[in-house]
Amino acid sequence: MSSNIQSIVEKYGKNETRLMDILHDVHCENGFVSDEEIKEIALLLNISKVDVEQTLTFYHFFSKNPRGKYTVYLNNSLVAKMMGRDEIAHTFEKATGTKFGTVSDDGLFGLYDTSCIGMNDQEPAAIINGIVFPKITTYRVKELVKSFRMGSSVQDMINSFGGGQNQSELIHAMVTNNLNRRGAVIFSDYTPGEGLEKLKSMSPEDVIAEVKNSNIRGRGGAGFPTGLKWDFCSKSPGDEKFVLCNADEGEPGTFKDRVILTERPSLMFEGMIIAGYAIGAKQGILYLRKEYEYLKNHLEFVLNEFREKGFLGKSILGIDGFDYDIRIQFGAGAYVCGEESALIESCEGKRGEPRNRPPFPVQVGYLNQPTIINNVESLSSVTKIISNGSVWFKSMGTKESSGTKLLSISGDLKYPGTFEVEWGMSINEMLEMAGASDVKAVQVGGPSGRLIAPNEFHRTICYEDLPTGGAMIVIGEGRSILETVMNFMDFFIDESCGSCAPCRYLTVILRNKLKKIIDGKGVSKDLEEIVHWGKQMKIANRCGLGQSAANPILTSIENFRGEYEAKIEKGKDYDTEFDLNSAIIESSRAVGRFPEA
Amino acid sequence: MSKPIVATTSLAGCFGCHMSLLDIDERILDLIELVEFNKSPVDDIKEFTKMCDIGIIEGGCCNSENVHVLKDFRKNCKILVSLGECAIMGGLPAMRNNIPIEECLQEAYLNGPSTKGHNPDGIMPNDEELPILLNKVYPCHEVVKIDYYLPGCPPRADLIWNALVALVTGDEMKLPYEVVKFD
């Protein structure tokens, strides 16, 4: 038995719910977890081998096989493709001599596709051995591969630092913030501890009342009233309560939390402490997506600072009995883990499969205890609500949408980046602000949201009209709507956890139908079937991913029907797309027959 | 009024569905009263001699001949019915769909336990008379339009009987639970 694995497992108290951390640490050693290591971990945790294996194989940054000394994860999201990702991929393949999805024969390079890595404002971007390389050019690819061949480390290849905290010693990343507009809540003046100071004179009930009164709703996209969530949780019976902060922003096109985590982590941690005080929790967990691992030291540093200042630990701020601490839990690449119940499963060391609801996490959450899960932006806003008051907060935004919202705007525009605006801005105003012209469509709220056409650009961004978690993808004239939708469908197929049959199969069937239409073989019945079947997704799947996986195709048919109809075959009511000649090529070759064309 | 004309065929199937058709027992005498058979293994008519009303297809398409026959059925039948699992989903033959066809052929003619060492020239069947295998086994509706599907492996005789009677008489089809439950 390897002493190394033993010490890792012991580090986490031989606790099987910490399997993600254990796998994370073991994976860091060699870049994969071998069969032998799986067996050892299972033995030490006293669980079965498949229990370890099923968690390991669920996450796409974990592997059972070596993925090369230099492992390249190149983003394949829509905006990455818009910015020339395919050419970068081709250059990588040519330079390394291996294909995507494989490792080069010498074991030096592994090339892999990955879903949106939260860098849509600086695409094409790749993660190489945990380090983010934004705005990659073909020249840079050749330079990287050449240097790696000569033995350079990945760290050696960092040639610039992004602005703000990105250049601090603890981050040293090439990532830029692109914080194009600061608003009054998240990116306003802030002194760490300003929210906590108020807790001294507030009871937990006061805090919940204040948050409720602010009318703040969840910033992750679903828009559930934060105060109500806390209220439910504080009243739920349980031995222990937990605060989970969702920093898994996996919705393609979202990268706003990255900027908070970089520039305002204290604001977020403070929100987590306030939440803990309100519901009576002893522990908070920041669930951080693996893509943002480069921020780890920075975040740990802030947590340590908090501990030194007495913001974390025992009797915080001298409030008797207020003991609370925060730990960071890494994900390992799974969009579905942004769904709150899947996130809990993942925190417990399991596959990130959403749970059935009810019971809701506020009743039965992490370790089956009452748990609140809030978005990074929601918790950051709460700090300001407590510090400046709910009346101040409500003075911004619209009636049902108070405060400000961070928008991650990317795609065909001059100023991609993060913008903090008050709720109630129209899409037209947003496009003007971000320097977008000749816009064909805007994907509001990422793939799971709505694809809207110019005739809806007068609509306003707020819960009453166009709700959003913040992702705004601008699609310029000249882009194909159908190809755009195709990218989103591929994304949902990759990221489906596979638990619900409609999400597992129908996504593929819908994608194939779309492909058929793009190939000019679609008939109007195909379009009817897409709409009819797509609607089933809403009612037949357990979680938000499955329920919204047909949104891109449904909203684009709604708003861009013309583009679909232009591709539909005229005068045909049925086309199976079957082509005998291409169906027999393979076996003709195998037996040495060459059929007449 | 002349009797409706029925044609049947078995493509990449096992003839089990046709056996199930025969399981209607003595009702086959009623069937003869109701319909006339054209191209079908039942009466051994090899080619269509006239336009048919109903074509019943057993099995999916695994080779080029299956495709030609199926297309011929589509051309000569007003209504096509996929009968049984293989016609509807590809069935057992479709188990090869996850294996490249070249590997399948090598296993069958070169590396299999009964051929290994007995085929030194590495010959694979390739006579012009032989149909050529498709890259995968296709369910019928992925090749031509299919109007109705009768599930089962094989579909129960009662299901086939009820469906045929409904098609011929135009009455609503009886689908009691017993004839569509499979476990």
mmCIF file with all atom_site columns, N, CA, C and O in Angstrom, chain A residues 342-380:
data_model
loop_
_atom_site.group_PDB
_atom_site.id
_atom_site.type_symbol
_atom_site.label_atom_id
_atom_site.label_alt_id
_atom_site.label_comp_id
_atom_site.label_asym_id
_atom_site.label_entity_id
_atom_site.label_seq_id
_atom_site.pdbx_PDB_ins_code
_atom_site.Cartn_x
_atom_site.Cartn_y
_atom_site.Cartn_z
_atom_site.occupancy
_atom_site.B_iso_or_equiv
_atom_site.pdbx_formal_charge
_atom_site.auth_seq_id
_atom_site.auth_comp_id
_atom_site.auth_asym_id
_atom_site.auth_atom_id
_atom_site.pdbx_PDB_model_num
ATOM 1   N N  . ALA A 1 342 ? -27.232 18.811 -7.180  1.00 0.00 ? 342 ALA A N  1
ATOM 2   C CA . ALA A 1 342 ? -26.081 18.091 -7.738  1.00 0.00 ? 342 ALA A CA 1
ATOM 3   C C  . ALA A 1 342 ? -24.797 18.578 -7.060  1.00 0.00 ? 342 ALA A C  1
ATOM 4   O O  . ALA A 1 342 ? -23.880 17.798 -6.808  1.00 0.00 ? 342 ALA A O  1
ATOM 5   N N  . LEU A 1 343 ? -24.776 19.866 -6.765  1.00 0.00 ? 343 LEU A N  1
ATOM 6   C CA . LEU A 1 343 ? -23.619 20.452 -6.086  1.00 0.00 ? 343 LEU A CA 1
ATOM 7   C C  . LEU A 1 343 ? -23.440 19.811 -4.696  1.00 0.00 ? 343 LEU A C  1
ATOM 8   O O  . LEU A 1 343 ? -22.325 19.495 -4.281  1.00 0.00 ? 343 LEU A O  1
ATOM 9   N N  . ILE A 1 344 ? -24.564 19.587 -4.031  1.00 0.00 ? 344 ILE A N  1
ATOM 10  C CA . ILE A 1 344 ? -24.493 18.933 -2.711  1.00 0.00 ? 344 ILE A CA 1
ATOM 11  C C  . ILE A 1 344 ? -23.923 17.523 -2.856  1.00 0.00 ? 344 ILE A C  1
ATOM 12  O O  . ILE A 1 344 ? -23.014 17.129 -2.124  1.00 0.00 ? 344 ILE A O  1
ATOM 13  N N  . GLU A 1 345 ? -24.460 16.792 -3.834  1.00 0.00 ? 345 GLU A N  1
ATOM 14  C CA . GLU A 1 345 ? -23.975 15.419 -4.060  1.00 0.00 ? 345 GLU A CA 1
ATOM 15  C C  . GLU A 1 345 ? -22.463 15.436 -4.278  1.00 0.00 ? 345 GLU A C  1
ATOM 16  O O  . GLU A 1 345 ? -21.726 14.607 -3.749  1.00 0.00 ? 345 GLU A O  1
ATOM 17  N N  . SER A 1 346 ? -22.020 16.385 -5.093  1.00 0.00 ? 346 SER A N  1
ATOM 18  C CA . SER A 1 346 ? -20.600 16.489 -5.402  1.00 0.00 ? 346 SER A CA 1
ATOM 19  C C  . SER A 1 346 ? -19.792 16.802 -4.140  1.00 0.00 ? 346 SER A C  1
ATOM 20  O O  . SER A 1 346 ? -18.731 16.220 -3.911  1.00 0.00 ? 346 SER A O  1
ATOM 21  N N  . CYS A 1 347 ? -20.309 17.711 -3.318  1.00 0.00 ? 347 CYS A N  1
ATOM 22  C CA . CYS A 1 347 ? -19.634 18.046 -2.048  1.00 0.00 ? 347 CYS A CA 1
ATOM 23  C C  . CYS A 1 347 ? -19.538 16.823 -1.140  1.00 0.00 ? 347 CYS A C  1
ATOM 24  O O  . CYS A 1 347 ? -18.665 16.743 -0.288  1.00 0.00 ? 347 CYS A O  1
ATOM 25  N N  . GLU A 1 348 ? -20.477 15.901 -1.312  1.00 0.00 ? 348 GLU A N  1
ATOM 26  C CA . GLU A 1 348 ? -20.469 14.698 -0.480  1.00 0.00 ? 348 GLU A CA 1
ATOM 27  C C  . GLU A 1 348 ? -19.626 13.585 -1.099  1.00 0.00 ? 348 GLU A C  1
ATOM 28  O O  . GLU A 1 348 ? -19.685 12.438 -0.673  1.00 0.00 ? 348 GLU A O  1
ATOM 29  N N  . GLY A 1 349 ? -18.907 13.930 -2.171  1.00 0.00 ? 349 GLY A N  1
ATOM 30  C CA . GLY A 1 349 ? -17.995 12.964 -2.776  1.00 0.00 ? 349 GLY A CA 1
ATOM 31  C C  . GLY A 1 349 ? -18.648 12.011 -3.757  1.00 0.00 ? 349 GLY A C  1
ATOM 32  O O  . GLY A 1 349 ? -18.108 10.955 -4.056  1.00 0.00 ? 349 GLY A O  1
ATOM 33  N N  . LYS A 1 350 ? -19.828 12.403 -4.246  1.00 0.00 ? 350 LYS A N  1
ATOM 34  C CA . LYS A 1 350 ? -20.519 11.501 -5.158  1.00 0.00 ? 350 LYS A CA 1
ATOM 35  C C  . LYS A 1 350 ? -20.595 12.067 -6.572  1.00 0.00 ? 350 LYS A C  1
ATOM 36  O O  . LYS A 1 350 ? -20.130 13.174 -6.828  1.00 0.00 ? 350 LYS A O  1
ATOM 37  N N  . ARG A 1 351 ? -21.207 11.288 -7.472  1.00 0.00 ? 351 ARG A N  1
ATOM 38  C CA . ARG A 1 351 ? -21.476 11.794 -8.813  1.00 0.00 ? 351 ARG A CA 1
ATOM 39  C C  . ARG A 1 351 ? -22.412 12.989 -8.691  1.00 0.00 ? 351 ARG A C  1
ATOM 40  O O  . ARG A 1 351 ? -23.290 13.002 -7.849  1.00 0.00 ? 351 ARG A O  1
ATOM 41  N N  . GLY A 1 352 ? -22.211 13.973 -9.552  1.00 0.00 ? 352 GLY A N  1
ATOM 42  C CA . GLY A 1 352 ? -23.049 15.162 -9.477  1.00 0.00 ? 352 GLY A CA 1
ATOM 43  C C  . GLY A 1 352 ? -24.398 14.979 -10.131 1.00 0.00 ? 352 GLY A C  1
ATOM 44  O O  . GLY A 1 352 ? -24.721 15.646 -11.103 1.00 0.00 ? 352 GLY A O  1
ATOM 45  N N  . GLU A 1 353 ? -25.184 14.070 -9.589  1.00 0.00 ? 353 GLU A N  1
ATOM 46  C CA . GLU A 1 353 ? -26.523 13.869 -10.146 1.00 0.00 ? 353 GLU A CA 1
ATOM 47  C C  . GLU A 1 353 ? -27.550 14.583 -9.283  1.00 0.00 ? 353 GLU A C  1
ATOM 48  O O  . GLU A 1 353 ? -27.581 14.395 -8.073  1.00 0.00 ? 353 GLU A O  1
ATOM 49  N N  . PRO A 1 354 ? -28.407 15.406 -9.908  1.00 0.00 ? 354 PRO A N  1
ATOM 50  C CA . PRO A 1 354 ? -29.410 16.136 -9.133  1.00 0.00 ? 354 PRO A CA 1
ATOM 51  C C  . PRO A 1 354 ? -30.306 15.191 -8.346  1.00 0.00 ? 354 PRO A C  1
ATOM 52  O O  . PRO A 1 354 ? -30.565 14.066 -8.772  1.00 0.00 ? 354 PRO A O  1
ATOM 53  N N  . ARG A 1 355 ? -30.764 15.680 -7.200  1.00 0.00 ? 355 ARG A N  1
ATOM 54  C CA . ARG A 1 355 ? -31.675 14.891 -6.376  1.00 0.00 ? 355 ARG A CA 1
ATOM 55  C C  . ARG A 1 355 ? -33.113 15.192 -6.764  1.00 0.00 ? 355 ARG A C  1
ATOM 56  O O  . ARG A 1 355 ? -33.400 16.196 -7.404  1.00 0.00 ? 355 ARG A O  1
ATOM 57  N N  . ASN A 1 356 ? -33.985 14.307 -6.318  1.00 0.00 ? 356 ASN A N  1
ATOM 58  C CA . ASN A 1 356 ? -35.412 14.588 -6.468  1.00 0.00 ? 356 ASN A CA 1
ATOM 59  C C  . ASN A 1 356 ? -35.805 15.631 -5.434  1.00 0.00 ? 356 ASN A C  1
ATOM 60  O O  . ASN A 1 356 ? -35.329 15.612 -4.314  1.00 0.00 ? 356 ASN A O  1
ATOM 61  N N  . ARG A 1 357 ? -36.689 16.537 -5.841  1.00 0.00 ? 357 ARG A N  1
ATOM 62  C CA . ARG A 1 357 ? -37.179 17.533 -4.892  1.00 0.00 ? 357 ARG A CA 1
ATOM 63  C C  . ARG A 1 357 ? -38.692 17.565 -4.943  1.00 0.00 ? 357 ARG A C  1
ATOM 64  O O  . ARG A 1 357 ? -39.245 17.482 -6.051  1.00 0.00 ? 357 ARG A O  1
ATOM 65  N N  . PRO A 1 358 ? -39.402 17.753 -3.825  1.00 0.00 ? 358 PRO A N  1
ATOM 66  C CA . PRO A 1 358 ? -38.877 17.837 -2.469  1.00 0.00 ? 358 PRO A CA 1
ATOM 67  C C  . PRO A 1 358 ? -38.320 16.492 -1.981  1.00 0.00 ? 358 PRO A C  1
ATOM 68  O O  . PRO A 1 358 ? -38.589 15.505 -2.636  1.00 0.00 ? 358 PRO A O  1
ATOM 69  N N  . PRO A 1 359 ? -37.605 16.491 -0.845  1.00 0.00 ? 359 PRO A N  1
ATOM 70  C CA . PRO A 1 359 ? -37.320 17.633 0.029   1.00 0.00 ? 359 PRO A CA 1
ATOM 71  C C  . PRO A 1 359 ? -36.297 18.583 -0.590  1.00 0.00 ? 359 PRO A C  1
ATOM 72  O O  . PRO A 1 359 ? -35.400 18.143 -1.322  1.00 0.00 ? 359 PRO A O  1
ATOM 73  N N  . PHE A 1 360 ? -36.421 19.856 -0.292  1.00 0.00 ? 360 PHE A N  1
ATOM 74  C CA . PHE A 1 360 ? -35.501 20.854 -0.802  1.00 0.00 ? 360 PHE A CA 1
ATOM 75  C C  . PHE A 1 360 ? -34.265 20.923 0.078   1.00 0.00 ? 360 PHE A C  1
ATOM 76  O O  . PHE A 1 360 ? -34.323 20.514 1.252   1.00 0.00 ? 360 PHE A O  1
ATOM 77  N N  . PRO A 1 361 ? -33.167 21.463 -0.469  1.00 0.00 ? 361 PRO A N  1
ATOM 78  C CA . PRO A 1 361 ? -31.935 21.535 0.335   1.00 0.00 ? 361 PRO A CA 1
ATOM 79  C C  . PRO A 1 361 ? -32.115 22.277 1.650   1.00 0.00 ? 361 PRO A C  1
ATOM 80  O O  . PRO A 1 361 ? -31.442 21.955 2.624   1.00 0.00 ? 361 PRO A O  1
ATOM 81  N N  . VAL A 1 362 ? -33.020 23.253 1.694   1.00 0.00 ? 362 VAL A N  1
ATOM 82  C CA . VAL A 1 362 ? -33.207 23.964 2.972   1.00 0.00 ? 362 VAL A CA 1
ATOM 83  C C  . VAL A 1 362 ? -33.751 23.022 4.047   1.00 0.00 ? 362 VAL A C  1
ATOM 84  O O  . VAL A 1 362 ? -33.637 23.297 5.239   1.00 0.00 ? 362 VAL A O  1
ATOM 85  N N  . GLN A 1 363 ? -34.352 21.896 3.603   1.00 0.00 ? 363 GLN A N  1
ATOM 86  C CA . GLN A 1 363 ? -34.819 20.910 4.587   1.00 0.00 ? 363 GLN A CA 1
ATOM 87  C C  . GLN A 1 363 ? -33.783 19.799 4.743   1.00 0.00 ? 363 GLN A C  1
ATOM 88  O O  . GLN A 1 363 ? -33.341 19.493 5.846   1.00 0.00 ? 363 GLN A O  1
ATOM 89  N N  . VAL A 1 364 ? -33.442 19.172 3.608   1.00 0.00 ? 364 VAL A N  1
ATOM 90  C CA . VAL A 1 364 ? -32.490 18.063 3.615   1.00 0.00 ? 364 VAL A CA 1
ATOM 91  C C  . VAL A 1 364 ? -31.415 18.369 2.571   1.00 0.00 ? 364 VAL A C  1
ATOM 92  O O  . VAL A 1 364 ? -31.633 18.187 1.385   1.00 0.00 ? 364 VAL A O  1
ATOM 93  N N  . GLY A 1 365 ? -30.280 18.876 3.032   1.00 0.00 ? 365 GLY A N  1
ATOM 94  C CA . GLY A 1 365 ? -29.237 19.284 2.091   1.00 0.00 ? 365 GLY A CA 1
ATOM 95  C C  . GLY A 1 365 ? -27.946 18.533 2.294   1.00 0.00 ? 365 GLY A C  1
ATOM 96  O O  . GLY A 1 365 ? -27.937 17.304 2.330   1.00 0.00 ? 365 GLY A O  1
ATOM 97  N N  . TYR A 1 366 ? -26.848 19.293 2.478   1.00 0.00 ? 366 TYR A N  1
ATOM 98  C CA . TYR A 1 366 ? -25.522 18.704 2.645   1.00 0.00 ? 366 TYR A CA 1
ATOM 99  C C  . TYR A 1 366 ? -25.509 17.813 3.893   1.00 0.00 ? 366 TYR A C  1
ATOM 100 O O  . TYR A 1 366 ? -25.939 18.231 4.965   1.00 0.00 ? 366 TYR A O  1
ATOM 101 N N  . LEU A 1 367 ? -25.046 16.590 3.740   1.00 0.00 ? 367 LEU A N  1
ATOM 102 C CA . LEU A 1 367 ? -25.039 15.585 4.806   1.00 0.00 ? 367 LEU A CA 1
ATOM 103 C C  . LEU A 1 367 ? -26.429 15.443 5.443   1.00 0.00 ? 367 LEU A C  1
ATOM 104 O O  . LEU A 1 367 ? -26.565 15.203 6.642   1.00 0.00 ? 367 LEU A O  1
ATOM 105 N N  . ASN A 1 368 ? -27.440 15.636 4.588   1.00 0.00 ? 368 ASN A N  1
ATOM 106 C CA . ASN A 1 368 ? -28.853 15.521 4.985   1.00 0.00 ? 368 ASN A CA 1
ATOM 107 C C  . ASN A 1 368 ? -29.289 16.540 6.031   1.00 0.00 ? 368 ASN A C  1
ATOM 108 O O  . ASN A 1 368 ? -30.263 16.323 6.742   1.00 0.00 ? 368 ASN A O  1
ATOM 109 N N  . GLN A 1 369 ? -28.540 17.619 6.127   1.00 0.00 ? 369 GLN A N  1
ATOM 110 C CA . GLN A 1 369 ? -28.896 18.677 7.069   1.00 0.00 ? 369 GLN A CA 1
ATOM 111 C C  . GLN A 1 369 ? -29.429 19.895 6.299   1.00 0.00 ? 369 GLN A C  1
ATOM 112 O O  . GLN A 1 369 ? -29.125 20.062 5.123   1.00 0.00 ? 369 GLN A O  1
ATOM 113 N N  . PRO A 1 370 ? -30.198 20.760 6.973   1.00 0.00 ? 370 PRO A N  1
ATOM 114 C CA . PRO A 1 370 ? -30.692 21.963 6.298   1.00 0.00 ? 370 PRO A CA 1
ATOM 115 C C  . PRO A 1 370 ? -29.534 22.794 5.752   1.00 0.00 ? 370 PRO A C  1
ATOM 116 O O  . PRO A 1 370 ? -28.562 23.062 6.470   1.00 0.00 ? 370 PRO A O  1
ATOM 117 N N  . THR A 1 371 ? -29.638 23.181 4.494   1.00 0.00 ? 371 THR A N  1
ATOM 118 C CA . THR A 1 371 ? -28.520 23.827 3.814   1.00 0.00 ? 371 THR A CA 1
ATOM 119 C C  . THR A 1 371 ? -29.037 24.944 2.910   1.00 0.00 ? 371 THR A C  1
ATOM 120 O O  . THR A 1 371 ? -30.052 24.768 2.240   1.00 0.00 ? 371 THR A O  1
ATOM 121 N N  . ILE A 1 372 ? -28.332 26.077 2.913   1.00 0.00 ? 372 ILE A N  1
ATOM 122 C CA . ILE A 1 372 ? -28.649 27.060 1.882   1.00 0.00 ? 372 ILE A CA 1
ATOM 123 C C  . ILE A 1 372 ? -27.520 27.084 0.855   1.00 0.00 ? 372 ILE A C  1
ATOM 124 O O  . ILE A 1 372 ? -26.349 26.949 1.199   1.00 0.00 ? 372 ILE A O  1
ATOM 125 N N  . ILE A 1 373 ? -27.914 27.234 -0.374  1.00 0.00 ? 373 ILE A N  1
ATOM 126 C CA . ILE A 1 373 ? -26.939 27.351 -1.454  1.00 0.00 ? 373 ILE A CA 1
ATOM 127 C C  . ILE A 1 373 ? -27.224 28.655 -2.170  1.00 0.00 ? 373 ILE A C  1
ATOM 128 O O  . ILE A 1 373 ? -28.334 28.870 -2.655  1.00 0.00 ? 373 ILE A O  1
ATOM 129 N N  . ASN A 1 374 ? -26.234 29.535 -2.153  1.00 0.00 ? 374 ASN A N  1
ATOM 130 C CA . ASN A 1 374 ? -26.405 30.820 -2.823  1.00 0.00 ? 374 ASN A CA 1
ATOM 131 C C  . ASN A 1 374 ? -25.274 31.068 -3.790  1.00 0.00 ? 374 ASN A C  1
ATOM 132 O O  . ASN A 1 374 ? -24.158 30.596 -3.614  1.00 0.00 ? 374 ASN A O  1
ATOM 133 N N  . ASN A 1 375 ? -25.593 31.839 -4.793  1.00 0.00 ? 375 ASN A N  1
ATOM 134 C CA . ASN A 1 375 ? -24.620 32.223 -5.802  1.00 0.00 ? 375 ASN A CA 1
ATOM 135 C C  . ASN A 1 375 ? -23.600 33.213 -5.209  1.00 0.00 ? 375 ASN A C  1
ATOM 136 O O  . ASN A 1 375 ? -23.901 33.928 -4.256  1.00 0.00 ? 375 ASN A O  1
ATOM 137 N N  . VAL A 1 376 ? -22.410 33.236 -5.792  1.00 0.00 ? 376 VAL A N  1
ATOM 138 C CA . VAL A 1 376 ? -21.347 34.147 -5.369  1.00 0.00 ? 376 VAL A CA 1
ATOM 139 C C  . VAL A 1 376 ? -21.848 35.591 -5.330  1.00 0.00 ? 376 VAL A C  1
ATOM 140 O O  . VAL A 1 376 ? -21.641 36.329 -4.362  1.00 0.00 ? 376 VAL A O  1
ATOM 141 N N  . GLU A 1 377 ? -22.567 35.964 -6.392  1.00 0.00 ? 377 GLU A N  1
ATOM 142 C CA . GLU A 1 377 ? -23.026 37.358 -6.502  1.00 0.00 ? 377 GLU A CA 1
ATOM 143 C C  . GLU A 1 377 ? -24.105 37.674 -5.467  1.00 0.00 ? 377 GLU A C  1
ATOM 144 O O  . GLU A 1 377 ? -24.130 38.772 -4.899  1.00 0.00 ? 377 GLU A O  1
ATOM 145 N N  . SER A 1 378 ? -24.988 36.691 -5.208  1.00 0.00 ? 378 SER A N  1
ATOM 146 C CA . SER A 1 378 ? -26.045 36.904 -4.202  1.00 0.00 ? 378 SER A CA 1
ATOM 147 C C  . SER A 1 378 ? -25.425 37.183 -2.845  1.00 0.00 ? 378 SER A C  1
ATOM 148 O O  . SER A 1 378 ? -25.798 38.139 -2.155  1.00 0.00 ? 378 SER A O  1
ATOM 149 N N  . LEU A 1 379 ? -24.466 36.334 -2.458  1.00 0.00 ? 379 LEU A N  1
ATOM 150 C CA . LEU A 1 379 ? -23.856 36.475 -1.136  1.00 0.00 ? 379 LEU A CA 1
ATOM 151 C C  . LEU A 1 379 ? -23.058 37.771 -1.030  1.00 0.00 ? 379 LEU A C  1
ATOM 152 O O  . LEU A 1 379 ? -23.057 38.426 0.008   1.00 0.00 ? 379 LEU A O  1
ATOM 153 N N  . SER A 1 380 ? -22.398 38.141 -2.147  1.00 0.00 ? 380 SER A N  1
ATOM 154 C CA . SER A 1 380 ? -21.648 39.397 -2.137  1.00 0.00 ? 380 SER A CA 1
ATOM 155 C C  . SER A 1 380 ? -22.603 40.567 -1.951  1.00 0.00 ? 380 SER A C  1
ATOM 156 O O  . SER A 1 380 ? -22.312 41.514 -1.226  1.00 0.00 ? 380 SER A O  1
#
